Amino acid sequence: MANDRVLILDFGSQTTQLIARRVREIGVYCEIWPYTSTLAKITAYAPGALILSGGPASVHEGGSPRPDAGIWQLGVPVLGICYGMQVMVEEHDGQVLPAAEREFGRARIDVAKDAALLKGFAPALEVWMSHGDQVSRLPTGFSIIASSSTCPAAAVVDADHRLFGVQFHPEVAHTPQGKQLLEAFVVGVAGLAKTWKMDRFIEQKIGEIKKAVGDKRVLMAISGGVDSSVAATLIHRAIGDKLTAVYVDHGLHRQGEIEQVQSIFKDGLKMDVRIVDASERFFAALEGVIDPETKRKRIGHVFIDVFDDVARTLSGDQRSVGFLGQGTLYPDVIESVSVNGGPSAVIKSHHNVGGLPARMSLQLLEPLRELFKDEVRVLGRELQLSSVVVDRQPFPGPGLAIRVLGEVTRARCDLLKKADAIVRTEIDAAVVAAFDAESSGAPASGPQVASSGLRGLWQWFAVLLPVKSVGVMGDARTYDETVCVRCVRSTDGMTADWADLPHSLLSRISNRIINEVRGVNRVVYDISSKPPATIEWE
């Protein structure tokens, strides 16, 4: 008998986990398995519905990934997304060919048929496309339920067998009604109950951590950010004083970082906290390094060396240290390694994922590895962490090393710390003022207007560019550094739009940086979105 859960077969899309996230938001439990999963294993799991993810391959090329052919006889509804739809069509004797006009980005589809998947939706929908191939011939029993100007089969259905396919990506934020479409499939078509909640995740993870750790000790890599704070709290709930939280002072942190870490973990969460000054080791490892991948990998290696040293100092305890805890999230994983051993493309290495050395004396313990940032915030609230921790904006594990473009030196990091502190202070104040004005009902103006630029902010920071330019200060010629301000809106970090900040706010940030940070004579603003850019510059 099928259960109230969804199984997603992963064909290597960068957004596969977003599908799972949307389904969990709906309230239905789901898991992601590799597309190579056998029919016997899938049958034993007994999902109530299947979703086939997108992927980078072309189904008409030899060796393209295919699922076990028996899934079509399981008798449960199946939704194919992008490549998943194309696989469905090919597996049922339809045809997929390279499109005459490829579609990447926003598109409009026209609903042609009132099928269950699109029942009640508007006649035209905005969606996010990302494909070079498309369906050229439908299989017997299938019909078109939506199309775009360049893609005749934007959505298809075989109603008799409850097989659905969409060429676009409902899981991404750029498809505004995508979550409703997934709910129409999961709840409306498959009839699954909304039984999944975050408290079940907490209970499950605490049990997993206890079982994995046993009588060993865990060192937790903390940064003061929401990811490591939530992960540390979850591990602490499971194993208590067998957890030692370690903050590595690598010299690549923001202003006031160490003081904040002590306040959050030692004073607030009452954990055993050790602060290790290893800044000289990190700067030595980064000397002369320009390539961002090399930076990340070297930082990862030094991190592990430092933690191995700390573990050895604690070896006198009767319970030996066996695990390194980290606040790794799913966006870190899918940008660093191929998911489930599948064909997903590697975007960049993260110091705590792709940047780790092959041989480590500690096993990794990553309880948040399958979650997105907004889910971690929900988890943090469930764990009753303060808003200071839960709502803190993201900060990369490699720290300022990937915001100092070019060679990373202590002097360049110190310069960036000052500029970054100004950016964060000014934007923080503008956001608070804007929402205070709204809540009081008073008319707001200028930088206090809570426009789209100040709503939904995800991250705001400064970047030091490897560019010097000529300027004039006090009638004297200067040849100084360039700082770039980056501010984006997002819900999960997978996609992001640049924030249209009030010009008066940008002007104030620029004036303060140039006047207060010696060595900077030019400030620029980044107006690129993700994709095609990433949120961080490296």
XYZ file of C-alpha atoms in Angstrom:
538
model
C 0.000 0.000 0.000
C 1.306 3.458 -0.931
C 2.212 5.881 1.871
C 1.732 9.629 2.306
C 5.188 10.438 0.991
C 6.792 11.462 -2.285
C 9.896 9.952 -3.843
C 11.982 12.183 -6.103
C 14.285 10.455 -8.575
C 17.296 12.699 -9.174
C 18.659 13.062 -12.696
C 21.265 15.618 -11.662
C 19.446 18.945 -11.693
C 20.941 21.761 -9.617
C 17.421 22.400 -8.268
C 16.351 18.865 -7.331
C 16.442 19.632 -3.617
C 14.211 22.627 -4.247
C 11.513 20.192 -5.356
C 11.839 18.378 -2.034
C 11.795 21.654 -0.168
C 8.558 22.766 -1.867
C 6.909 19.418 -1.190
C 7.926 19.563 2.481
C 6.577 23.124 2.672
C 3.256 21.737 1.473
C 3.400 19.379 4.461
C 4.134 16.104 2.697
C 7.254 14.087 3.519
C 9.613 13.302 0.648
C 13.055 11.906 -0.081
C 15.499 12.196 -2.974
C 16.966 9.016 -4.420
C 19.312 8.570 -7.398
C 17.643 7.770 -10.711
C 19.495 4.425 -10.652
C 17.331 3.165 -7.762
C 15.900 -0.279 -8.493
C 12.223 -1.076 -8.847
C 12.462 -3.483 -5.898
C 13.791 -0.751 -3.619
C 11.218 1.781 -4.814
C 8.393 -0.717 -4.416
C 9.499 -1.523 -0.869
C 9.521 2.191 -0.029
C 5.939 2.434 -1.352
C 5.755 6.135 -2.244
C 2.372 7.704 -2.857
C 3.759 9.642 -5.836
C 6.930 9.929 -7.928
C 8.615 13.069 -9.225
C 11.347 12.871 -11.870
C 13.748 15.800 -11.601
C 15.429 17.797 -14.317
C 19.014 17.186 -15.369
C 21.835 18.373 -17.659
C 21.726 15.443 -20.136
C 19.857 15.114 -23.447
C 17.546 12.102 -23.711
C 18.237 11.645 -27.424
C 21.955 11.103 -26.821
C 23.433 7.676 -26.169
C 23.912 6.749 -22.531
C 21.476 9.353 -21.206
C 20.240 8.532 -17.670
C 17.011 6.498 -17.490
C 15.002 5.196 -14.520
C 14.085 1.561 -13.938
C 11.481 0.851 -16.628
C 9.211 -0.758 -14.057
C 8.311 2.561 -12.404
C 5.627 3.172 -15.034
C 3.722 0.122 -13.752
C 3.765 1.107 -10.074
C 0.295 2.578 -10.375
C 1.162 5.839 -8.578
C 1.014 9.313 -10.147
C 4.247 10.497 -11.780
C 5.306 14.087 -12.469
C 8.242 14.655 -14.809
C 9.984 18.042 -14.606
C 12.065 19.270 -17.588
C 14.438 16.336 -18.302
C 12.098 14.141 -16.234
C 9.255 14.986 -18.610
C 11.440 14.241 -21.611
C 12.388 10.849 -20.164
C 8.706 10.094 -19.626
C 7.909 10.956 -23.247
C 10.802 8.919 -24.691
C 10.049 5.929 -22.456
C 6.506 5.874 -23.868
C 7.627 5.974 -27.523
C 7.366 9.716 -27.969
C 10.202 11.843 -29.342
C 12.421 14.624 -27.977
C 14.711 16.688 -30.231
C 16.841 19.839 -29.941
C 14.552 22.866 -29.938
C 14.656 25.369 -32.779
C 14.624 28.101 -30.130
C 16.028 27.302 -26.689
C 14.362 28.778 -23.597
C 16.350 29.976 -20.593
C 14.635 32.255 -18.103
C 11.160 33.621 -17.651
C 8.454 32.579 -20.116
C 4.671 32.657 -20.412
C 2.659 29.513 -20.930
C -0.955 29.344 -22.068
C -3.135 26.719 -20.403
C -4.823 24.750 -23.172
C -6.740 22.136 -21.202
C -8.387 22.006 -17.787
C -6.422 18.974 -16.601
C -6.115 18.116 -12.903
C -2.583 19.490 -12.693
C -3.658 22.972 -13.849
C -7.270 22.961 -12.724
C -8.306 26.372 -11.472
C -5.154 28.139 -12.707
C -5.289 31.327 -14.810
C -5.296 30.962 -18.623
C -1.707 32.305 -18.742
C 1.083 31.594 -16.240
C 4.592 32.958 -15.735
C 7.140 30.145 -15.472
C 10.902 29.547 -15.467
C 12.297 27.621 -18.420
C 15.777 26.112 -18.781
C 15.992 23.728 -21.726
C 17.599 23.207 -25.110
C 15.520 20.127 -26.049
C 11.763 19.769 -26.241
C 9.042 17.260 -27.077
C 8.581 16.938 -30.840
C 6.085 14.030 -30.838
C 3.721 12.969 -28.060
C 3.261 9.300 -27.124
C -0.105 7.616 -27.599
C -2.490 8.572 -24.807
C -0.763 11.882 -24.002
C -2.179 15.341 -24.708
C -0.897 18.898 -24.387
C -2.281 20.940 -21.507
C -0.064 24.048 -21.815
C 2.287 25.628 -24.359
C 4.573 28.638 -24.788
C 5.345 30.662 -27.892
C 8.371 28.477 -28.680
C 7.493 25.231 -26.834
C 4.235 23.598 -28.026
C 4.366 20.910 -25.298
C 5.119 22.979 -22.179
C 2.916 20.636 -20.091
C 1.457 17.226 -21.005
C -0.717 14.532 -19.432
C -1.744 10.917 -19.815
C -4.867 11.138 -17.671
C -5.642 7.406 -17.762
C -2.307 6.507 -16.174
C -1.889 9.731 -14.113
C 1.358 10.689 -15.849
C 2.133 14.413 -15.971
C 5.030 16.355 -17.436
C 6.077 20.014 -17.349
C 8.929 21.460 -19.392
C 9.379 24.354 -16.936
C 10.593 24.319 -13.323
C 7.779 24.743 -10.775
C 10.219 24.337 -7.896
C 12.061 27.654 -8.387
C 10.875 30.990 -6.999
C 10.801 32.437 -10.529
C 7.718 30.308 -11.244
C 5.320 32.250 -8.965
C 2.598 29.581 -8.869
C 4.972 26.636 -8.912
C 4.277 25.602 -5.332
C 0.534 25.567 -6.042
C 1.175 23.369 -9.062
C 3.201 20.913 -6.983
C 0.446 20.904 -4.370
C -2.117 20.226 -7.102
C -0.064 17.150 -8.014
C 0.884 15.908 -4.540
C -2.411 16.590 -2.766
C -4.947 17.001 -5.567
C -3.842 14.222 -7.934
C -2.049 11.826 -5.563
C -4.311 12.529 -2.588
C -1.464 12.557 -0.045
C -2.026 13.866 3.475
C -0.121 16.826 4.928
C 1.573 15.116 7.853
C 5.209 16.330 7.666
C 6.360 18.914 10.235
C 9.737 20.230 11.437
C 9.300 18.710 14.905
C 9.414 15.282 13.255
C 12.727 16.243 11.627
C 14.149 17.241 15.016
C 13.086 13.975 16.604
C 14.500 11.945 13.718
C 17.844 13.786 13.630
C 18.410 13.605 17.381
C 17.931 9.847 17.177
C 20.318 9.589 14.215
C 22.984 11.676 15.971
C 22.807 9.606 19.175
C 23.130 6.382 17.217
C 25.996 7.618 15.030
C 28.071 9.209 17.813
C 27.693 6.518 20.474
C 30.234 7.141 23.235
C 32.503 9.323 21.071
C 32.940 13.078 21.357
C 32.102 15.661 18.705
C 33.973 18.813 17.785
C 31.588 21.344 16.250
C 32.920 23.905 13.814
C 31.052 27.111 14.688
C 31.077 30.524 13.063
C 28.274 32.335 14.877
C 26.097 32.043 11.786
C 22.661 30.459 11.718
C 23.816 27.188 10.109
C 26.492 26.251 12.632
C 24.426 27.614 15.527
C 21.399 25.463 14.661
C 23.562 22.411 13.934
C 25.440 22.835 17.212
C 22.187 23.207 19.153
C 20.731 20.096 17.537
C 23.861 18.063 18.291
C 23.983 19.467 21.846
C 20.361 18.377 22.374
C 21.373 14.867 21.328
C 24.698 14.338 23.139
C 25.043 17.111 25.750
C 28.550 17.624 27.151
C 30.091 15.260 24.610
C 30.029 18.276 22.257
C 32.867 20.802 22.199
C 32.207 23.877 20.038
C 35.335 25.221 18.364
C 35.677 28.591 16.677
C 38.740 28.847 14.485
C 40.014 32.421 14.426
C 41.298 32.399 10.852
C 41.574 36.173 10.585
C 39.007 36.112 7.781
C 36.010 36.982 9.940
C 33.916 40.160 10.065
C 34.299 42.909 12.660
C 33.082 41.818 16.096
C 32.742 38.168 15.069
C 34.682 36.606 17.953
C 32.864 38.625 20.598
C 29.514 37.635 19.102
C 30.454 33.947 19.017
C 31.333 33.986 22.716
C 28.074 35.743 23.539
C 25.919 33.311 21.528
C 27.505 29.984 22.405
C 29.175 30.364 25.790
C 26.870 32.852 27.480
C 23.608 32.123 25.679
C 23.657 28.409 24.807
C 25.948 27.359 27.697
C 28.214 25.223 25.543
C 31.841 24.265 25.989
C 33.469 26.756 23.590
C 37.129 26.836 22.535
C 38.541 29.699 20.414
C 41.683 28.747 18.510
C 43.853 31.469 16.963
C 45.142 30.002 13.712
C 45.182 33.178 11.606
C 48.905 32.963 10.813
C 48.445 29.450 9.402
C 45.599 30.550 7.148
C 47.333 33.640 5.791
C 50.476 31.588 5.170
C 48.454 29.001 3.225
C 46.815 31.742 1.136
C 49.994 33.652 0.346
C 50.245 34.317 -3.386
C 46.994 32.441 -4.145
C 44.683 34.067 -6.704
C 42.490 31.207 -7.968
C 39.225 30.950 -5.937
C 39.099 27.152 -6.085
C 42.619 26.927 -4.688
C 41.652 29.359 -1.926
C 38.701 27.212 -0.886
C 40.646 23.968 -0.938
C 43.564 25.376 1.042
C 41.195 26.841 3.621
C 39.463 23.465 3.903
C 42.759 21.686 4.447
C 43.931 24.110 7.138
C 40.550 23.851 8.892
C 40.902 20.088 9.107
C 44.513 20.329 10.284
C 43.446 22.696 13.056
C 40.578 20.453 14.137
C 42.834 17.426 14.129
C 45.178 19.314 16.463
C 42.303 20.248 18.783
C 41.087 16.641 18.773
C 44.517 15.449 19.848
C 44.558 17.900 22.778
C 41.271 16.378 23.971
C 42.434 12.780 23.537
C 43.101 12.405 27.247
C 39.356 12.191 27.830
C 38.060 8.617 28.128
C 35.678 9.280 25.265
C 37.857 9.922 22.221
C 36.911 12.531 19.656
C 35.500 10.801 16.605
C 33.403 13.392 14.759
C 33.644 16.862 13.251
C 30.264 18.620 13.261
C 29.526 21.166 10.544
C 26.617 23.353 9.503
C 26.752 22.209 5.887
C 23.541 22.927 3.931
C 22.273 21.455 0.717
C 23.208 24.469 -1.487
C 26.826 23.879 -0.372
C 26.568 20.242 -1.402
C 24.986 20.601 -4.834
C 27.391 23.362 -5.871
C 30.395 21.293 -4.793
C 29.729 17.669 -5.671
C 27.497 15.529 -7.850
C 24.330 14.637 -5.968
C 23.889 10.961 -5.108
C 26.757 10.113 -7.438
C 24.627 11.401 -10.299
C 25.395 13.633 -13.270
C 24.879 17.074 -11.707
C 27.452 19.686 -12.688
C 29.927 21.038 -10.113
C 29.677 24.832 -9.763
C 32.318 25.478 -7.094
C 33.968 23.787 -4.144
C 32.930 24.773 -0.640
C 35.662 24.640 1.994
C 33.574 22.243 4.075
C 32.442 19.996 1.196
C 34.501 19.809 -1.985
C 37.426 21.521 -0.270
C 38.022 18.822 2.327
C 41.075 16.585 2.003
C 40.569 12.950 1.011
C 41.982 11.664 4.304
C 40.633 12.900 7.620
C 40.995 11.468 11.115
C 37.507 12.702 12.047
C 34.202 11.584 10.574
C 31.851 14.345 9.408
C 28.566 14.920 11.234
C 26.313 17.205 9.162
C 22.718 17.103 10.456
C 21.517 19.963 8.204
C 22.987 18.601 4.989
C 19.581 18.150 3.323
C 18.065 21.509 4.326
C 17.933 24.956 2.786
C 18.633 28.180 4.659
C 14.994 29.124 5.212
C 14.268 25.613 6.524
C 17.203 25.968 8.926
C 15.680 29.204 10.224
C 12.387 27.389 10.845
C 14.330 24.636 12.621
C 16.154 27.227 14.722
C 12.857 28.705 15.881
C 11.592 25.220 16.717
C 14.742 24.827 18.849
C 13.871 28.172 20.508
C 17.002 29.987 19.402
C 16.905 33.792 19.584
C 16.171 35.940 16.545
C 19.724 37.320 16.796
C 20.938 33.872 15.739
C 18.081 32.686 13.532
C 17.722 35.841 11.431
C 21.439 36.496 10.989
C 22.369 36.885 7.353
C 24.500 34.167 5.716
C 28.278 34.337 5.872
C 30.471 31.954 3.859
C 32.622 29.412 5.666
C 35.825 30.588 3.932
C 35.026 34.049 5.272
C 36.479 37.145 3.685
C 38.936 35.066 1.652
C 36.314 34.752 -1.089
C 35.334 38.413 -0.803
C 38.913 39.631 -1.129
C 39.443 39.049 -4.836
C 43.047 38.446 -5.752
C 45.676 37.707 -3.121
C 44.417 37.494 0.464
C 46.567 39.376 2.952
C 45.899 40.527 6.488
C 46.059 44.180 5.388
C 43.499 43.694 2.598
C 41.208 41.757 4.967
C 41.413 44.538 7.563
C 40.463 47.085 4.911
C 37.478 44.993 3.811
C 36.317 44.452 7.412
C 35.942 48.206 7.862
C 34.082 48.671 4.580
C 31.830 45.668 5.217
C 30.922 46.921 8.697
C 29.718 50.189 7.164
C 27.603 48.363 4.562
C 25.956 46.154 7.180
C 25.393 48.989 9.652
C 23.761 51.295 7.106
C 21.509 48.662 5.519
C 20.539 47.232 8.917
C 19.513 50.718 10.061
C 17.579 51.420 6.846
C 15.634 48.160 7.127
C 14.750 48.786 10.774
C 13.674 52.376 10.030
C 11.556 51.286 7.074
C 9.634 48.646 8.968
C 9.275 50.824 12.067
C 7.693 53.455 9.834
C 5.334 50.901 8.312
C 4.288 49.431 11.651
C 3.564 52.896 13.083
C 1.508 53.837 10.056
C 3.507 57.020 9.565
C 4.262 58.109 5.989
C 7.780 57.121 5.007
C 10.055 58.815 2.528
C 13.538 58.610 1.118
C 15.610 55.661 2.384
C 12.858 54.738 4.860
C 10.514 53.579 2.128
C 10.134 49.785 2.475
C 10.312 49.308 -1.268
C 11.081 46.032 -3.011
C 14.723 46.857 -2.475
C 14.425 46.642 1.308
C 11.940 43.790 1.443
C 13.094 40.180 1.483
C 16.788 41.011 1.775
C 18.893 37.864 1.963
C 22.459 39.103 2.135
C 24.358 42.390 2.060
C 28.107 42.803 2.220
C 31.210 44.372 0.674
C 33.719 42.858 -1.738
C 37.276 44.097 -2.274
C 38.116 44.014 -5.971
C 41.604 43.463 -7.396
C 41.249 46.822 -9.147
C 42.884 50.146 -8.371
C 41.782 53.381 -9.975
C 42.725 57.047 -10.057
C 40.866 59.462 -7.787
C 41.127 62.939 -6.324
C 41.093 63.594 -2.575
C 41.872 67.014 -1.154
C 43.211 68.222 -4.523
C 45.676 65.348 -4.536
C 45.815 62.419 -6.928
C 45.085 58.980 -5.440
C 45.490 55.484 -6.816
C 43.521 53.302 -4.439
C 41.310 50.232 -4.018
C 37.767 49.586 -5.276
C 34.997 48.229 -3.033
C 31.886 46.613 -4.478
C 28.632 46.542 -2.499
C 26.495 43.400 -2.973
C 22.885 43.173 -1.758
C 20.419 40.521 -2.922
C 16.887 39.299 -2.291
C 16.226 35.557 -2.103
C 14.257 32.897 -0.247
C 16.666 29.962 -0.402
C 20.005 31.107 -1.845
C 19.572 28.962 -4.955
C 18.310 31.917 -6.993
C 18.617 35.605 -6.119
C 17.801 39.056 -7.501
C 19.884 42.151 -6.869
C 18.174 44.580 -4.505
C 17.162 47.988 -5.849
C 18.276 49.977 -2.817
C 17.262 53.631 -2.395
C 19.852 55.863 -4.043
C 20.205 57.992 -0.914
C 21.187 54.847 1.029
C 23.767 53.854 -1.585
C 25.139 57.384 -1.562
C 25.544 57.334 2.214
C 27.317 53.958 2.108
C 29.693 55.178 -0.604
C 30.496 58.433 1.191
C 31.190 56.679 4.477
C 33.470 54.036 2.945
C 35.518 56.564 0.985
C 35.787 58.947 3.947
C 36.367 56.392 6.699
C 38.298 53.546 5.074
C 41.767 54.713 4.171
C 42.952 53.192 0.895
C 39.568 53.164 -0.919
C 38.601 55.824 -3.445
C 35.834 54.135 -5.444
C 32.622 52.247 -4.562
C 30.494 50.334 -7.083
C 27.198 48.400 -6.799
C 26.626 44.878 -8.162
C 23.382 44.615 -10.201
C 23.703 40.988 -11.359
C 21.299 38.220 -10.329
C 21.817 34.502 -9.617
C 21.870 32.977 -12.165
C 23.929 33.865 -14.160
C 26.128 35.207 -11.343
C 26.518 33.654 -7.895
C 25.732 35.552 -4.703
C 29.363 35.478 -3.597
C 31.965 36.674 -6.082
C 34.150 33.591 -5.647
